[in-house]
mmCIF file of C-alpha atoms in Angstrom:
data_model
loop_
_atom_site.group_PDB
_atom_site.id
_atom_site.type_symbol
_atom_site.label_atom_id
_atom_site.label_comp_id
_atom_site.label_asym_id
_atom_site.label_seq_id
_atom_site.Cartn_x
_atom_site.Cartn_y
_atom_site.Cartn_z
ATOM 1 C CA UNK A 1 -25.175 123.202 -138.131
ATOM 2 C CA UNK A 2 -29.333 123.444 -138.327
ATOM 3 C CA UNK A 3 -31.290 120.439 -137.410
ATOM 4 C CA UNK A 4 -34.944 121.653 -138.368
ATOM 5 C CA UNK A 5 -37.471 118.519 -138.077
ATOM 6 C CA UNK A 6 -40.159 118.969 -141.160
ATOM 7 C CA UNK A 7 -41.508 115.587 -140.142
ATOM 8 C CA UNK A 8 -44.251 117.657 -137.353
ATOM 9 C CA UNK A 9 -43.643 120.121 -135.287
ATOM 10 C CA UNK A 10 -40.329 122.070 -136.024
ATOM 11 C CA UNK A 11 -37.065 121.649 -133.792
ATOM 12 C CA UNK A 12 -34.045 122.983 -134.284
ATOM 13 C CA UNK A 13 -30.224 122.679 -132.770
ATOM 14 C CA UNK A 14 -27.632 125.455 -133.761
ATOM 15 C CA UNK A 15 -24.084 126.100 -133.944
ATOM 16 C CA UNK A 16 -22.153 128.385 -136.333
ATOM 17 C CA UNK A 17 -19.996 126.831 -139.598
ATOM 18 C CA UNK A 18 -16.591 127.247 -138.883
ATOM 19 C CA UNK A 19 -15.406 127.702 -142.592
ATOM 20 C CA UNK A 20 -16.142 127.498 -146.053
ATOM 21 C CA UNK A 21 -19.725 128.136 -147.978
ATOM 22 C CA UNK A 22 -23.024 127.405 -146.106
ATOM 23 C CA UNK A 23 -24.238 124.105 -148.149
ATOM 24 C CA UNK A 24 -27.811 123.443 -146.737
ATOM 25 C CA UNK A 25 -29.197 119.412 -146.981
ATOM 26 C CA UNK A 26 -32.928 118.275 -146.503
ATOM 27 C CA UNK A 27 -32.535 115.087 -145.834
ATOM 28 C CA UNK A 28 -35.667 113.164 -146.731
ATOM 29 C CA UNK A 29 -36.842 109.529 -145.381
ATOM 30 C CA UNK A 30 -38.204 107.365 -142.636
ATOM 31 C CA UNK A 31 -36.944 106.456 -139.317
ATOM 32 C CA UNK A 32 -32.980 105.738 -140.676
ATOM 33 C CA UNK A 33 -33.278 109.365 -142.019
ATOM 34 C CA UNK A 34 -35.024 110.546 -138.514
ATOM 35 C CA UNK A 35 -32.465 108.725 -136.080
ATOM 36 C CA UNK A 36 -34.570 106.354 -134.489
ATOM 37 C CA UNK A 37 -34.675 104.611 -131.883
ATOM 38 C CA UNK A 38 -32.510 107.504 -130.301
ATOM 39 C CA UNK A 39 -33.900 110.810 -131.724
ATOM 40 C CA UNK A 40 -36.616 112.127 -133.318
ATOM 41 C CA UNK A 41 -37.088 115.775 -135.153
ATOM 42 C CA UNK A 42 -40.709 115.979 -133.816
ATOM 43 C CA UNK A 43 -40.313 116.175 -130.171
ATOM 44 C CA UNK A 44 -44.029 114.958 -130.056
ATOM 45 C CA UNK A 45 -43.946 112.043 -132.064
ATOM 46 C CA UNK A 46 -40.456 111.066 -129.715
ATOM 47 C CA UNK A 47 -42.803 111.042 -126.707
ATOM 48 C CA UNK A 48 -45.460 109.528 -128.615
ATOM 49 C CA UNK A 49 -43.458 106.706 -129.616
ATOM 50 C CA UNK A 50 -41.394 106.487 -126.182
ATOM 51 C CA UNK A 51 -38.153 107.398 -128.293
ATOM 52 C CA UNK A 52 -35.482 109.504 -126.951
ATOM 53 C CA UNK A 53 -33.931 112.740 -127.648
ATOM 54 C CA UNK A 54 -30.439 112.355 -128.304
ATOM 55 C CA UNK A 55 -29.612 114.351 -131.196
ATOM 56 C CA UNK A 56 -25.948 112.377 -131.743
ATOM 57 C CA UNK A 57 -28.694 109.649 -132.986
ATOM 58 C CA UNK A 58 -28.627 110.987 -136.189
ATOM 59 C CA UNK A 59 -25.996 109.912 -139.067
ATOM 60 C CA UNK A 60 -27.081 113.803 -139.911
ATOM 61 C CA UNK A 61 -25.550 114.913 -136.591
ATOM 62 C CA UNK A 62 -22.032 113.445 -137.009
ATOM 63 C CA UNK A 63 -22.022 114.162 -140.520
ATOM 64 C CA UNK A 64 -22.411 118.034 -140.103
ATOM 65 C CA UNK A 65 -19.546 117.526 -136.902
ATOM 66 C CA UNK A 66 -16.779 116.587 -139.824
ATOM 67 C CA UNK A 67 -17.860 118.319 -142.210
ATOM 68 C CA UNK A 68 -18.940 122.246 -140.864
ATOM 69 C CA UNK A 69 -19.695 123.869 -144.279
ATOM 70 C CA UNK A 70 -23.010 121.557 -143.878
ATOM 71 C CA UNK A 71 -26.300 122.618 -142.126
ATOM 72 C CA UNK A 72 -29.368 120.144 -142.686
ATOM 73 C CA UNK A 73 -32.971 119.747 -142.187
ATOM 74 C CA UNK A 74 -33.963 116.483 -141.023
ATOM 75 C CA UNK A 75 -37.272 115.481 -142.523
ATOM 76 C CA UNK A 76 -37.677 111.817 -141.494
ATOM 77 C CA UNK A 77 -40.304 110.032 -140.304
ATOM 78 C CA UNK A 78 -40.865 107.214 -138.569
ATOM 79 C CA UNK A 79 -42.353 104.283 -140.061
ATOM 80 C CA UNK A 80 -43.379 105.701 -143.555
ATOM 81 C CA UNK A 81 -43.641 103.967 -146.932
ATOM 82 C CA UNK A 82 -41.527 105.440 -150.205
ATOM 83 C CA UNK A 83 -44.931 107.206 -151.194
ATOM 84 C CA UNK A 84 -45.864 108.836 -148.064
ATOM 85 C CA UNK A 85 -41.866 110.054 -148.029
ATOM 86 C CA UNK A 86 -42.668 111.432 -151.780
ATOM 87 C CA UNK A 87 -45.710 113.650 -150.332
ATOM 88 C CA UNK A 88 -43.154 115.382 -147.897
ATOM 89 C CA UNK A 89 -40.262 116.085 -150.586
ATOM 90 C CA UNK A 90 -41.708 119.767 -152.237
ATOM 91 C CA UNK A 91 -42.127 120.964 -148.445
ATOM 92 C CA UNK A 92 -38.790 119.750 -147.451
ATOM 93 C CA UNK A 93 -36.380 120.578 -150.171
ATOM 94 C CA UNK A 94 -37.490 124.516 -149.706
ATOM 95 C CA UNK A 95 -34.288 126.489 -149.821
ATOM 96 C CA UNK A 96 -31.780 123.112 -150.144
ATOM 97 C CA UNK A 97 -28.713 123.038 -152.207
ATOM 98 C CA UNK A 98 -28.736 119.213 -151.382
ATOM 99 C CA UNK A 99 -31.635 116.538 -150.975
ATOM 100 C CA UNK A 100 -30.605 113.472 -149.676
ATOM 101 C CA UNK A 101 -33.562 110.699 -150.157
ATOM 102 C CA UNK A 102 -34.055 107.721 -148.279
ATOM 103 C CA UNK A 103 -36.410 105.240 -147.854
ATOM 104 C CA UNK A 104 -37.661 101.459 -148.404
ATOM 105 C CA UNK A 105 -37.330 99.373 -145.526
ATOM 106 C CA UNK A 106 -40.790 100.469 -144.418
ATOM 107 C CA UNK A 107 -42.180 98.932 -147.717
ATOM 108 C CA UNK A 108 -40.309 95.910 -147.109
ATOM 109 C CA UNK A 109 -41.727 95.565 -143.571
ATOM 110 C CA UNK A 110 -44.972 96.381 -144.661
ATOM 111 C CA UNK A 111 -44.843 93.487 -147.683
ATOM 112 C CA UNK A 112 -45.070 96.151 -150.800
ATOM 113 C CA UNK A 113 -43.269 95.028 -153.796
ATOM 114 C CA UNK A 114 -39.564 96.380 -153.832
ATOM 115 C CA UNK A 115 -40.207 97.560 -157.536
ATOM 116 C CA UNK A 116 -43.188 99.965 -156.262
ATOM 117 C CA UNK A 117 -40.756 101.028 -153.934
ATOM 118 C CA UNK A 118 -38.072 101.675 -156.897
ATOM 119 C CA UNK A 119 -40.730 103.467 -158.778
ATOM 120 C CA UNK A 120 -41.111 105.973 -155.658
ATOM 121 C CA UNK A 121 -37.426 106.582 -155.298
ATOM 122 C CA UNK A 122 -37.093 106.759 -159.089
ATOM 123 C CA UNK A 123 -39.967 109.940 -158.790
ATOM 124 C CA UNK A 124 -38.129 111.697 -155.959
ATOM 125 C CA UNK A 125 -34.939 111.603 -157.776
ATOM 126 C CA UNK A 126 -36.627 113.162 -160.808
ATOM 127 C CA UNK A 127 -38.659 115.503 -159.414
ATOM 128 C CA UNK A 128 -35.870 116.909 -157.071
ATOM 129 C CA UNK A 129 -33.535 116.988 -160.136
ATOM 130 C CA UNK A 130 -36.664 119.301 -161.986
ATOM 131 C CA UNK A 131 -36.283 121.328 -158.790
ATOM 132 C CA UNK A 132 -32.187 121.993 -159.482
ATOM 133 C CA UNK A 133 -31.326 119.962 -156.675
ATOM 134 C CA UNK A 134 -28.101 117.525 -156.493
ATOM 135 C CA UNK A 135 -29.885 114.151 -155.340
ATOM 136 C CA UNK A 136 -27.872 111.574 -153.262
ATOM 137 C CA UNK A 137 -30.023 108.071 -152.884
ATOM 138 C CA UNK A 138 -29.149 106.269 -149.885
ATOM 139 C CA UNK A 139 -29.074 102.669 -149.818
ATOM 140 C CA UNK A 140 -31.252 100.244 -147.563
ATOM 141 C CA UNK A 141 -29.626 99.820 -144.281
ATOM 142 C CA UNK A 142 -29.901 95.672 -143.200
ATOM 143 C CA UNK A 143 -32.734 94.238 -140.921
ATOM 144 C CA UNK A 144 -31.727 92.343 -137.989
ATOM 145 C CA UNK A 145 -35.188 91.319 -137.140
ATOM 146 C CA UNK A 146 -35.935 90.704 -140.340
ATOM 147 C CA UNK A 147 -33.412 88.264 -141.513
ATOM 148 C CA UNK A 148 -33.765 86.043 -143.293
ATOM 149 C CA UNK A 149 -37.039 86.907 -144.877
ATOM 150 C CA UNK A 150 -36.406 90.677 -145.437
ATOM 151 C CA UNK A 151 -32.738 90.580 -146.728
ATOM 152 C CA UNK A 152 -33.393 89.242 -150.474
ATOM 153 C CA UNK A 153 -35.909 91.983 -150.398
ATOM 154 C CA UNK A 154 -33.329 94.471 -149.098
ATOM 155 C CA UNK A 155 -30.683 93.328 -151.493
ATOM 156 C CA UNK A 156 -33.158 93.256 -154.468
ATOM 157 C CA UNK A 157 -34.087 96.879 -153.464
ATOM 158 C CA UNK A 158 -30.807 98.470 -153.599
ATOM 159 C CA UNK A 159 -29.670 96.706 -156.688
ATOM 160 C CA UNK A 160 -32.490 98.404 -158.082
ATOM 161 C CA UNK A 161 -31.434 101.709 -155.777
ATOM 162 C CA UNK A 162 -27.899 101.280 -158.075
ATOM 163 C CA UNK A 163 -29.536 101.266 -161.523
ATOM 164 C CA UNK A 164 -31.366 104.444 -160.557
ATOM 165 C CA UNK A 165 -28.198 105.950 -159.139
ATOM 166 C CA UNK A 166 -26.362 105.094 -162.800
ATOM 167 C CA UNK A 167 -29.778 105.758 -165.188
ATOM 168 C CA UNK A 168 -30.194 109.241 -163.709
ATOM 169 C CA UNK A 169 -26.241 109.992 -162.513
ATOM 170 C CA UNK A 170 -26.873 110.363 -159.079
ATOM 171 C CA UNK A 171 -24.599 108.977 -156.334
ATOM 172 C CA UNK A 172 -25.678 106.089 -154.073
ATOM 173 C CA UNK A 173 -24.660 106.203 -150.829
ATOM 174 C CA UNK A 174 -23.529 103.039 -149.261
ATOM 175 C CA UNK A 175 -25.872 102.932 -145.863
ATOM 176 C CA UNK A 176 -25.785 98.942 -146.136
ATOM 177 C CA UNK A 177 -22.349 98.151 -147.034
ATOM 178 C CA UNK A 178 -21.275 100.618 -143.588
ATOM 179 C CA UNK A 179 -23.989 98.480 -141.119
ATOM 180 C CA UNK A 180 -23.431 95.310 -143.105
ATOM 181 C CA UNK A 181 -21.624 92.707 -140.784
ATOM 182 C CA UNK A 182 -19.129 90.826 -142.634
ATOM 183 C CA UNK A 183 -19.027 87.799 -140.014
ATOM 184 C CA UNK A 184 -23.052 88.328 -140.860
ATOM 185 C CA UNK A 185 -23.802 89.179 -143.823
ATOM 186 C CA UNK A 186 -27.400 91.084 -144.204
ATOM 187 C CA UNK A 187 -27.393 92.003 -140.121
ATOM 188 C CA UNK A 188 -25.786 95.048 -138.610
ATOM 189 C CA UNK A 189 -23.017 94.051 -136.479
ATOM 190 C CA UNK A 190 -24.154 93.854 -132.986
ATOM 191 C CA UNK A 191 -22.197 97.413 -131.552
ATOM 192 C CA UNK A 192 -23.917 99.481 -134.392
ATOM 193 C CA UNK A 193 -27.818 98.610 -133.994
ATOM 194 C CA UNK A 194 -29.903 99.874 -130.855
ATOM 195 C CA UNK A 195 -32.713 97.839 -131.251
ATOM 196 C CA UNK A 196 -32.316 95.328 -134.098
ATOM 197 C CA UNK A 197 -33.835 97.720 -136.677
ATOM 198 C CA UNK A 198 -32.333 100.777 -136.471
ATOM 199 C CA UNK A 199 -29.212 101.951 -135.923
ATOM 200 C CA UNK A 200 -27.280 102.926 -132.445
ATOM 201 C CA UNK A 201 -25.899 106.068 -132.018
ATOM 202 C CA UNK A 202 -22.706 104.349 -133.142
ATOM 203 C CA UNK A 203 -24.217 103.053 -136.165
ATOM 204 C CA UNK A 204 -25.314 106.316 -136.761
ATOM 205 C CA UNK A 205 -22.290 107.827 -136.660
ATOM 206 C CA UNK A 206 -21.005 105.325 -139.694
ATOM 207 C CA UNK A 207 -23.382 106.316 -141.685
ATOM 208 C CA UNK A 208 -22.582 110.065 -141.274
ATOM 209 C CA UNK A 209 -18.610 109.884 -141.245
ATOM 210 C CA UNK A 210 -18.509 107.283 -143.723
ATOM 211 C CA UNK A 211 -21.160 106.880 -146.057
ATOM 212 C CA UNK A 212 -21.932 110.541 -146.257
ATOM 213 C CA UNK A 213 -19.279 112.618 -147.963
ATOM 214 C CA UNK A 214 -19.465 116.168 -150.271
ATOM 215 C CA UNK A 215 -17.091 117.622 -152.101
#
């Protein structure tokens, strides 16, 4: 597995594929793609934002544990809109068989329309598919602290997440329906958020044993 951080300065963790062709991922997004509150690629912008380093906070992490055919590059970044994501993808998808996109809850917080966000995701999906990429979409994970206001907006956004996963045959990947609490709906259950916005590392691991799957 290789965890190179494209989101600053470059870190990396190693360890050898057991079996089975070398399939390389860039993972592209914002904090959900990063592993915040528990990890962050850029050891700098960790200590600027008081985060920690625990690299098993990362849904990347656990899914290159089940599955060792997979090494990725994590390019997320904290806090960043759909269109500042979109100015990262050319850089990040270098040498990929695999970009994963994600992104959207940082418009939401930030009060942009969900269909500018839709509009960003729609242009990452195309332009990665230009580039010969497969393209998985990941869905918008639910907002503790921002329920209720925020989960219309989060629902609204992935329905429109789904029509560009069928209009341009790409596969969603179900980050909300993994968090979603059913006693809850539009919250993360309790065990799998760290802070109320993102994920724990538990959460985390969901997402990569569960809602992240190849082939």
């Amino acid at each position: 597995m290789l965890l190179a951080g494209c989101g600053g300065s470059t870190s990396m963790t190693t360890t050898s594929a057991k079996s089975g062709k070398t399939i390389f991922v860039a993972a592209l997004g914002d904090g959900i793609t990063a592993g915040s509150p528990g990890f962050d690629p850029s050891h700098g912008n960790a200590k600027l934002l008081g985060f920690a380093e625990n690299p098993q906070s990362q849904w990347e992490y656990w899914a290159a544990r089940k599955d060792p055919r997979l090494r990725f590059r994590n390019c997320g970044v904290y806090g960043e809109r759909t269109d500042q994501i979109a100015a990262r993808l050319v850089s990040c998808q270098t040498g990929a068989d695999v970009l994963v996109l994600e992104g959207g809850i940082d418009d939401i917080v930030q009060g942009r329309p969900v269909a500018s966000a839709a509009r960003s995701l729609r242009a990452m999906v195309e332009r990665g598919k230009s580039l010969g990429l497969r393209i998985d979409l990941a869905e918008v994970v639910p907002w503790n602290n921002g329920y209720p206001y925020a989960a219309p907006r989060i629902l609204a956004l992935n329905r429109l997440i789904h029509t560009i996963g069928r209009t341009e045959h790409v596969r969603v990947l179900p980050f909300y329906s993994v968090l979603d609490d059913p006693r809850r709906p539009g919250r993360m259950e309790e065990a799998w958020t760290a802070d109320s916005d993102n994920p724990s590392v538990a959460g985390y691991r969901r997402l990569g044993e569960l809602a992240f799957r190849l082939p």
